PDB file of C-alpha atoms in Angstrom:
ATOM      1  CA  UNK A   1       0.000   0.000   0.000  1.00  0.00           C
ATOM      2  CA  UNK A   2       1.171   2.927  -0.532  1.00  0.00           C
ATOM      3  CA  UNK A   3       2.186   5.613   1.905  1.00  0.00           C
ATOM      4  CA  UNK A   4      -1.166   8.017   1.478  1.00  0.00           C
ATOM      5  CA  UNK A   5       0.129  10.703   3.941  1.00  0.00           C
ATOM      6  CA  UNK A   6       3.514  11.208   2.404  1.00  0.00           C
ATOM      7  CA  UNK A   7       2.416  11.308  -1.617  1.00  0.00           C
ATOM      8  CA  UNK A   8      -0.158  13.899   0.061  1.00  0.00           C
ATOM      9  CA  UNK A   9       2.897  15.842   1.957  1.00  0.00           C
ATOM     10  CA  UNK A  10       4.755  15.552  -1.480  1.00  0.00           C
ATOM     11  CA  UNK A  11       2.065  16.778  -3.397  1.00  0.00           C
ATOM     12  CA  UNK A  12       1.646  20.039  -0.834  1.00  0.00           C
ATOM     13  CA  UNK A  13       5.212  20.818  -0.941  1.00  0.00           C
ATOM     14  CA  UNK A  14       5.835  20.410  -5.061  1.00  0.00           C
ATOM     15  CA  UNK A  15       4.980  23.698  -5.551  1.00  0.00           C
ATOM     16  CA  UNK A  16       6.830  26.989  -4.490  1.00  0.00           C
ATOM     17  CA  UNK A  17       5.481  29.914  -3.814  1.00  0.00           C
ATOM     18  CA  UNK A  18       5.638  33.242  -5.122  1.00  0.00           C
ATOM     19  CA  UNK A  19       7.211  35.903  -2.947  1.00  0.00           C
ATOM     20  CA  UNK A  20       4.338  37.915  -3.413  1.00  0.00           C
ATOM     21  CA  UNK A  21       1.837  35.726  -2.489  1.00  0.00           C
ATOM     22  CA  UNK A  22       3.944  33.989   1.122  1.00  0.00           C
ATOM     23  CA  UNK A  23       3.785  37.586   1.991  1.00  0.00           C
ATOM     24  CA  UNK A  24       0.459  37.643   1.872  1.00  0.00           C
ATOM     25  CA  UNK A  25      -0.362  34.503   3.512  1.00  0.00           C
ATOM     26  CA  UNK A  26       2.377  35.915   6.060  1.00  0.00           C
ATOM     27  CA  UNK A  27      -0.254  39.112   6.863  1.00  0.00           C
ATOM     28  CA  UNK A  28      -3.298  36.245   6.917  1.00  0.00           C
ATOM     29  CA  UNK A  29      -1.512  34.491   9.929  1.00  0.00           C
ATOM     30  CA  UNK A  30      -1.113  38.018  11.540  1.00  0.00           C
ATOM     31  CA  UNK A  31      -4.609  38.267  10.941  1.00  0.00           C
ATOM     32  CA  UNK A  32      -5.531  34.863  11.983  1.00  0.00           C
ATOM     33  CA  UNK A  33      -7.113  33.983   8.883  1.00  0.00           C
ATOM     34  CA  UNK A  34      -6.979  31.010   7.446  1.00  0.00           C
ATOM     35  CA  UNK A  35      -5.721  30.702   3.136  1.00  0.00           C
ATOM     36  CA  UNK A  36      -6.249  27.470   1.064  1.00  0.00           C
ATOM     37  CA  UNK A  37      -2.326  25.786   1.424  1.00  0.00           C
ATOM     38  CA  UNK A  38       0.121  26.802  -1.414  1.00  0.00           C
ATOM     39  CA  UNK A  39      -0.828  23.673  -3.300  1.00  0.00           C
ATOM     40  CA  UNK A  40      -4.690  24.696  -2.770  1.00  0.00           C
ATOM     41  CA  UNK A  41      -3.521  27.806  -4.912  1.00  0.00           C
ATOM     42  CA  UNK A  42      -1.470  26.607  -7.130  1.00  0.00           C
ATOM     43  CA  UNK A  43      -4.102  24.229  -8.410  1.00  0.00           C
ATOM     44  CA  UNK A  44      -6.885  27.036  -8.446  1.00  0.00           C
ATOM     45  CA  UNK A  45      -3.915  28.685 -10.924  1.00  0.00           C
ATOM     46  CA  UNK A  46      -3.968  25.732 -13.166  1.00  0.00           C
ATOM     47  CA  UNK A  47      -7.415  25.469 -13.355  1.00  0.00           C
ATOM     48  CA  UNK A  48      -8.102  28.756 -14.264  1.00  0.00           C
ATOM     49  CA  UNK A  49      -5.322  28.615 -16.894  1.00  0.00           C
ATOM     50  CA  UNK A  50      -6.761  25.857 -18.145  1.00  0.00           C
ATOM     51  CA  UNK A  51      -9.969  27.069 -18.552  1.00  0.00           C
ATOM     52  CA  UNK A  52      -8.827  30.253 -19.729  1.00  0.00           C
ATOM     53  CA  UNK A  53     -11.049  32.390 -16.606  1.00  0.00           C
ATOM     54  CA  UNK A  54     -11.535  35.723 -17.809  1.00  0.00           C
ATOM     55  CA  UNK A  55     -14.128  36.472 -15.567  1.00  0.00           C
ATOM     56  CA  UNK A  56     -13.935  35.263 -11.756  1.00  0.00           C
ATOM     57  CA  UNK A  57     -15.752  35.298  -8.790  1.00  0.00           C
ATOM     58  CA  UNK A  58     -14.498  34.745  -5.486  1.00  0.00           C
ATOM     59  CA  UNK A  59     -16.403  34.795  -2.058  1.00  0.00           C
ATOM     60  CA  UNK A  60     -14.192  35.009   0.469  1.00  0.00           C
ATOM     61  CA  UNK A  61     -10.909  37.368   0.274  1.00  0.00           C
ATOM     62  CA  UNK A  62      -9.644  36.676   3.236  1.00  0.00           C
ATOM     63  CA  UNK A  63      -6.160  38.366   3.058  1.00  0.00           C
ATOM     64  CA  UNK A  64      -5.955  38.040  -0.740  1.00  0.00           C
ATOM     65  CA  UNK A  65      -4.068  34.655  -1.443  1.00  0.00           C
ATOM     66  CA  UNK A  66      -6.543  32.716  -3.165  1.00  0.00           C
ATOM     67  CA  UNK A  67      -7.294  36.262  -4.913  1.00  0.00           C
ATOM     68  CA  UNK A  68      -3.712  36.592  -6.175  1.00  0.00           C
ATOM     69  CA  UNK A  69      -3.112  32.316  -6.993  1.00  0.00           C
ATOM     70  CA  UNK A  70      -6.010  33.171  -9.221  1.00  0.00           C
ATOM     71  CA  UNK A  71      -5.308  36.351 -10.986  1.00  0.00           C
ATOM     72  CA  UNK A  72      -1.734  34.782 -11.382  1.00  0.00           C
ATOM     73  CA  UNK A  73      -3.370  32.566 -13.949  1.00  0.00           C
ATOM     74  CA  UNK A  74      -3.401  35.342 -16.929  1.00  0.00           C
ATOM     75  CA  UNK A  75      -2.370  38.665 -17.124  1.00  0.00           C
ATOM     76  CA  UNK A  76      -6.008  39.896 -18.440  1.00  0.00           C
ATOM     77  CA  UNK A  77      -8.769  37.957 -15.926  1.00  0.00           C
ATOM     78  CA  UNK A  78     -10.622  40.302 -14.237  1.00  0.00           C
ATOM     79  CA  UNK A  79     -11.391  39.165 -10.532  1.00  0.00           C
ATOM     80  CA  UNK A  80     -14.273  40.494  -8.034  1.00  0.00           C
ATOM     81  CA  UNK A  81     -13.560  39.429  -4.797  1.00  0.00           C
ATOM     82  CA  UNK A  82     -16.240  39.656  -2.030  1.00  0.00           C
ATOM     83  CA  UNK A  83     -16.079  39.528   1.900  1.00  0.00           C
ATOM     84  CA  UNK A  84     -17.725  40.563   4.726  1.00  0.00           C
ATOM     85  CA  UNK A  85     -15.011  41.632   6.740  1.00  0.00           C
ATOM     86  CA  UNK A  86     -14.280  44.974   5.650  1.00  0.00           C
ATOM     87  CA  UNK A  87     -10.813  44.194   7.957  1.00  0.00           C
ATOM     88  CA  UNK A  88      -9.676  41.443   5.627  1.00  0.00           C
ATOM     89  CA  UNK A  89     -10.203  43.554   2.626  1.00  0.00           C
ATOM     90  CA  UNK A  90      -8.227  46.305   3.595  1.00  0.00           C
ATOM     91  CA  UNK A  91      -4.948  44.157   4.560  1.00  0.00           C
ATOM     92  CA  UNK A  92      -6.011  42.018   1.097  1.00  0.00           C
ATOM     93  CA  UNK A  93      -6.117  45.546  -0.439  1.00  0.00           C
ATOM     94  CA  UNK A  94      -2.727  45.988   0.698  1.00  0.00           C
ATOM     95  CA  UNK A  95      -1.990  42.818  -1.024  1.00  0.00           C
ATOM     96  CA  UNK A  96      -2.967  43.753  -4.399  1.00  0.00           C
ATOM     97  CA  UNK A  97      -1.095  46.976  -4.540  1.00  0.00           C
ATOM     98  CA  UNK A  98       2.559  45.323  -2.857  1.00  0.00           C
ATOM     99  CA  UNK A  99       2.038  42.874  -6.039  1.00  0.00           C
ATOM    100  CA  UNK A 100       1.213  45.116  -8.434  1.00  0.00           C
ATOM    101  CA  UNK A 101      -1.878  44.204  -9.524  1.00  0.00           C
ATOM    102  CA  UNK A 102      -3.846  46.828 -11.999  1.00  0.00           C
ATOM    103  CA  UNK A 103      -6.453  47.940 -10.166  1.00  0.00           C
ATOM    104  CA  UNK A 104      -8.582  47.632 -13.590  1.00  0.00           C
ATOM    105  CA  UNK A 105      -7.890  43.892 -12.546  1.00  0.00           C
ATOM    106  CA  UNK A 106      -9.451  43.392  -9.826  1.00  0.00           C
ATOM    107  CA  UNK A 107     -13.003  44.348  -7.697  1.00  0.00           C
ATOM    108  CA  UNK A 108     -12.849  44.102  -3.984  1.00  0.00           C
ATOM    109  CA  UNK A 109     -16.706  44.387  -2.746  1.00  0.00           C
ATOM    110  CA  UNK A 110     -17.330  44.319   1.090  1.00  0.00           C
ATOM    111  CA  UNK A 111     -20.806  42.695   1.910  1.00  0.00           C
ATOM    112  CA  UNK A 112     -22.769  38.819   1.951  1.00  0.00           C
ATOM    113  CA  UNK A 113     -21.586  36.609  -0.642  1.00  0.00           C
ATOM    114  CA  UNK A 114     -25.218  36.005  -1.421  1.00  0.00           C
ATOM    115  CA  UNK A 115     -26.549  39.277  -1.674  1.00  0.00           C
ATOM    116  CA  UNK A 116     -23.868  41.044  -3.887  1.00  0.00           C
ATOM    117  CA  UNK A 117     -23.782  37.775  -5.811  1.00  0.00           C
ATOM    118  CA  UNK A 118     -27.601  38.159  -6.254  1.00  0.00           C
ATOM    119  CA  UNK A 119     -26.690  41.613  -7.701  1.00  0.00           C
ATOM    120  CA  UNK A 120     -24.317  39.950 -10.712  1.00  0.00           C
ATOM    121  CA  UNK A 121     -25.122  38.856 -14.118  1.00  0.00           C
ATOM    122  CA  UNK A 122     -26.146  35.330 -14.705  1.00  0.00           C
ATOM    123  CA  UNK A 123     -24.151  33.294 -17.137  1.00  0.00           C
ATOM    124  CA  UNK A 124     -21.105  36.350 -16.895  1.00  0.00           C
ATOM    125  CA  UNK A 125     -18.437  34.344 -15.618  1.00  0.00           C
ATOM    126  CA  UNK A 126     -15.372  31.257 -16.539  1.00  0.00           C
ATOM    127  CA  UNK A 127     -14.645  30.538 -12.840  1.00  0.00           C
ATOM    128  CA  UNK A 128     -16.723  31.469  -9.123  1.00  0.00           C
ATOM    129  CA  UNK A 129     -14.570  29.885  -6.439  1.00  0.00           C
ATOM    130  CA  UNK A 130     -16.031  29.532  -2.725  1.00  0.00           C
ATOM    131  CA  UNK A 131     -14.308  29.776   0.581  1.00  0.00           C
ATOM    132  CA  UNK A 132     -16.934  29.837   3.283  1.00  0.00           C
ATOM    133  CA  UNK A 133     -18.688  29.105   6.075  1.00  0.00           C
ATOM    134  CA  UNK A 134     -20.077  25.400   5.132  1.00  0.00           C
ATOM    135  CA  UNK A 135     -23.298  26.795   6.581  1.00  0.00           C
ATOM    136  CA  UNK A 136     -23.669  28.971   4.201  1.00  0.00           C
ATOM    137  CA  UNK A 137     -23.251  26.791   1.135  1.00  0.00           C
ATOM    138  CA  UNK A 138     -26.996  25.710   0.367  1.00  0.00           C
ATOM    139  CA  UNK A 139     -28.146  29.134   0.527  1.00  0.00           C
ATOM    140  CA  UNK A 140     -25.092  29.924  -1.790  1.00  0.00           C
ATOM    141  CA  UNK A 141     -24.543  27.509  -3.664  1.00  0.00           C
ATOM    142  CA  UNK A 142     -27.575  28.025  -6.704  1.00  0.00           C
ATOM    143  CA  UNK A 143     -27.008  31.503  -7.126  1.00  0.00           C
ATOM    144  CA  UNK A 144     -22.751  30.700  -7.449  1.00  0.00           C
ATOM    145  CA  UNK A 145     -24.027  28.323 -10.345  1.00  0.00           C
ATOM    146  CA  UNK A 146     -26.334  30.562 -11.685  1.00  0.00           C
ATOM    147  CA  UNK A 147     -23.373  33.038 -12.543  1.00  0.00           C
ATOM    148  CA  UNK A 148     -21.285  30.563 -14.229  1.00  0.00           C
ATOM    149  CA  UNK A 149     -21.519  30.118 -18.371  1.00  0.00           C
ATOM    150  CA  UNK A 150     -21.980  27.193 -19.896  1.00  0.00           C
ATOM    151  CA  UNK A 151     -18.348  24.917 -19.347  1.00  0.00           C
ATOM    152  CA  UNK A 152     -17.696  27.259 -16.582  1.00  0.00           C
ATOM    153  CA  UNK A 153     -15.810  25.894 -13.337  1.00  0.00           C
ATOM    154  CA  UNK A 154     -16.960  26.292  -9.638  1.00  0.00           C
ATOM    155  CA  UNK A 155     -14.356  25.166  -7.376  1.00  0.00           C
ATOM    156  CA  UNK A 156     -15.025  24.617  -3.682  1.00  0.00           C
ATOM    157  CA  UNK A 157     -12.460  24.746  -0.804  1.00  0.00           C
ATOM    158  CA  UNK A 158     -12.212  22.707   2.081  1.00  0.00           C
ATOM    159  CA  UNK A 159     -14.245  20.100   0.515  1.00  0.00           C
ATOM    160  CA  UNK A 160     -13.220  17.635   2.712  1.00  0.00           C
ATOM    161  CA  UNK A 161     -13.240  18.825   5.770  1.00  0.00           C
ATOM    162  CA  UNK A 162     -10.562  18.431   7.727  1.00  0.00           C
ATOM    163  CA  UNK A 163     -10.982  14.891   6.689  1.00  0.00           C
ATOM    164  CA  UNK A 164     -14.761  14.764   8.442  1.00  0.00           C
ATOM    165  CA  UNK A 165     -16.517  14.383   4.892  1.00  0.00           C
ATOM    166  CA  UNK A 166     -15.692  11.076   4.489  1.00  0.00           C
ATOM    167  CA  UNK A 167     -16.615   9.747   7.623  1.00  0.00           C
ATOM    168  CA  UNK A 168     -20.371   8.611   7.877  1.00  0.00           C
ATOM    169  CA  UNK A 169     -20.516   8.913  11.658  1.00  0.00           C
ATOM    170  CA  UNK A 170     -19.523  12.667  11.784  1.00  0.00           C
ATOM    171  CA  UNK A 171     -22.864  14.176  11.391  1.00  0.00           C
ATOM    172  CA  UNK A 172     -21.815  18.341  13.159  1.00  0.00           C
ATOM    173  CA  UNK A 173     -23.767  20.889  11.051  1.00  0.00           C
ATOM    174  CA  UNK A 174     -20.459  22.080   9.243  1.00  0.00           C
ATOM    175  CA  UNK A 175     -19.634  18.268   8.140  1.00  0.00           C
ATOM    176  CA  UNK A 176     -23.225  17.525   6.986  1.00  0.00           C
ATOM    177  CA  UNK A 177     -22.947  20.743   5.022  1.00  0.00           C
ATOM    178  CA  UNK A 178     -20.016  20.304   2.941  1.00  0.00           C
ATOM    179  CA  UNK A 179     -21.140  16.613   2.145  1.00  0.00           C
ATOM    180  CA  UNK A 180     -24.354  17.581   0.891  1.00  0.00           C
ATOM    181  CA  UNK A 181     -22.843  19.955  -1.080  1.00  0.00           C
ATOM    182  CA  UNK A 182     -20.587  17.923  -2.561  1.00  0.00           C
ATOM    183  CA  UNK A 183     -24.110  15.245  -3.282  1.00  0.00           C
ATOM    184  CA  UNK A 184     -25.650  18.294  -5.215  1.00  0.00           C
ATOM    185  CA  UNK A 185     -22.848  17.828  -7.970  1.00  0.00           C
ATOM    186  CA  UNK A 186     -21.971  14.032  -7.949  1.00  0.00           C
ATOM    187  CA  UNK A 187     -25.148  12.442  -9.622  1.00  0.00           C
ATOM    188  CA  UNK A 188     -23.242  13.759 -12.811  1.00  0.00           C
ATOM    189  CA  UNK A 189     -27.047  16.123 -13.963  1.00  0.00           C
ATOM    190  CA  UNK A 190     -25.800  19.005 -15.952  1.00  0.00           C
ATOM    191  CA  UNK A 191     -21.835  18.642 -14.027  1.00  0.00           C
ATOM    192  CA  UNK A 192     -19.269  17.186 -14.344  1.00  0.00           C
ATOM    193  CA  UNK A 193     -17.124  16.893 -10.878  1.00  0.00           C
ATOM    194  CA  UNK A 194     -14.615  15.362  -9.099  1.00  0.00           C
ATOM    195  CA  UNK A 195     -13.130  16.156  -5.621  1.00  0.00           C
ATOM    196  CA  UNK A 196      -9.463  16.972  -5.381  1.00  0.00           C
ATOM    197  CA  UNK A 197      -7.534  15.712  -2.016  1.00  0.00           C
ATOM    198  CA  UNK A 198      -4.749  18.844  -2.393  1.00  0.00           C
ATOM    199  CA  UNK A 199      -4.988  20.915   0.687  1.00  0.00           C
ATOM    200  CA  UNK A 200      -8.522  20.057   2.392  1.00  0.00           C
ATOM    201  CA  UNK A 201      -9.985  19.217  -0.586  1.00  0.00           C
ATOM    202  CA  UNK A 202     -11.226  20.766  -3.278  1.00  0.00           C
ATOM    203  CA  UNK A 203     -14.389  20.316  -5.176  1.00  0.00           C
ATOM    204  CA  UNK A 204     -13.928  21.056  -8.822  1.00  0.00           C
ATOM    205  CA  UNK A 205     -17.267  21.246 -10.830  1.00  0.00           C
ATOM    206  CA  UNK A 206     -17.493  22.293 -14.934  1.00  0.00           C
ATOM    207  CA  UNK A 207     -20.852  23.523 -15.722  1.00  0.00           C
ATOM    208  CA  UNK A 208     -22.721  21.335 -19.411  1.00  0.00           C
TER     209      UNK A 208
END
C-alpha cells in the first residue's frame, strides 16, 4: 500500500510559492485567517489557466491569497472578490497593490456573498470559487451556479473537511454541510465533478 500521507505531503510541498503571495499569507496568519495551502492555490492557478477564466468570482478574500493564486493565472482575468469583513479587505487591499496588480484587474466588494452575488449577471463568468462558512453553502450555492456560463468551473475549498466528509458517523452541522454539497454535484445532472484531495480538498465542478 502505498504511503497516502507522504504522496499527500509531497504533493503540498511540489509547488513553491511566489514571494508575493507567502507575503500575503504571512499578513493572513497576523490576521488569523486562514488561506487554502500553497498547493490549494497553485491548483486554483492551473485550473483557471486551463480554462482560460476571464471572468472570476471569489467569495471570500480573506487576506488576498486565493485572490492573487487566481489572478496569477493570466495577465487579463478580471477578478471580483467579495467579503464581509471589511478588515480582511483592507490588509487584502494591501496585497494587491505590494504585487502590483492593476487595479482595472481586480473588484474588492465588502458585503454577503449572497446578496452582492444576487446583484451579478447570470451566465457572466469562466470561474466562481467559494471559501466559506459550510453553513452557508446551500443558501449559496444556486445563485454561485447561476453566474457561471456554460463549461464554466466552480471550485469549492475545504471540501473535505478536515478529513470529516468522508466519515459517515460525523454528522456536526459544518460536516453535513459540505457533504451535501458535494451530493448536489456528484449524480453527474448538468456537471461534471470530481473532488481533489490537495490541501482540504477541493471540489472542482465544470458547468454542461
Amino acid at each position: 500500500m502505498i504511503d497516502k500521507i507522504s504522496s499527500w505531503k509531497f504533493a503540498e510541498d511540489y509547488v513553491v510559492e511566489p514571494q508575493h503571495i507567502a507575503a500575503a499569507r504571512h499578513h493572513a496568519e497576523q490576521l488569523g485567517v486562514e488561506s487554502v495551502t500553497q498547493a490549494t492555490g497553485n491548483q486554483l492557478a492551473l485550473l483557471a489557466a486551463i480554462s482560460k477564466a476571464k471572468n472570476i468570482v471569489e467569495a471570500g478574500t480573506g487576506a488576498g491569497v486565493s485572490s492573487l493564486w487566481l489572478l496569477s493565472a493570466s495577465k487579463d482575468s478580471v477578478l471580483t472578490t467579495i467579503d464581509n469583513e471589511p478588515e480582511y479587505q483592507n490588509v487584502a487591499r494591501k496585497n494587491f497593490l505590494a504585487s502590483e496588480i492593476p487595479a482595472a484587474r481586480i473588484r474588492v466588494i465588502t458585503g454577503k456573498a449572497k446578496a452582492v452575488m444576487g446583484n451579478m449577471a447570470d451566465g457572466a463568468y469562466d470561474l466562481v470559487f467559494l471559501d466559506i462558512d459550510p453553513l452557508d453553502l446551500e443558501e449559496l450555492l444556486p445563485t454561485a451556479v447561476s453566474l457561471l456560463k456554460p463549461g464554466g468551473t466552480l471550485l469549492l475549498a475545504h471540501a473535505l473537511w478536515r478529513d470529516r466528509v468522508p466519515n459517515p458517523t460525523l454528522r456536526d452541522d459544518e460536516t453535513s454541510a459540505l457533504r451535501a454539497s458535494l451530493r448536489n454535484f456528484g449524480d453527474g445532472d448538468g456537471f461534471i465533478a470530481s473532488v481533489s484531495l490537495i490541501g482540504d480538498g477541493l471540489l472542482m465542478v465544470a458547468k454542461a
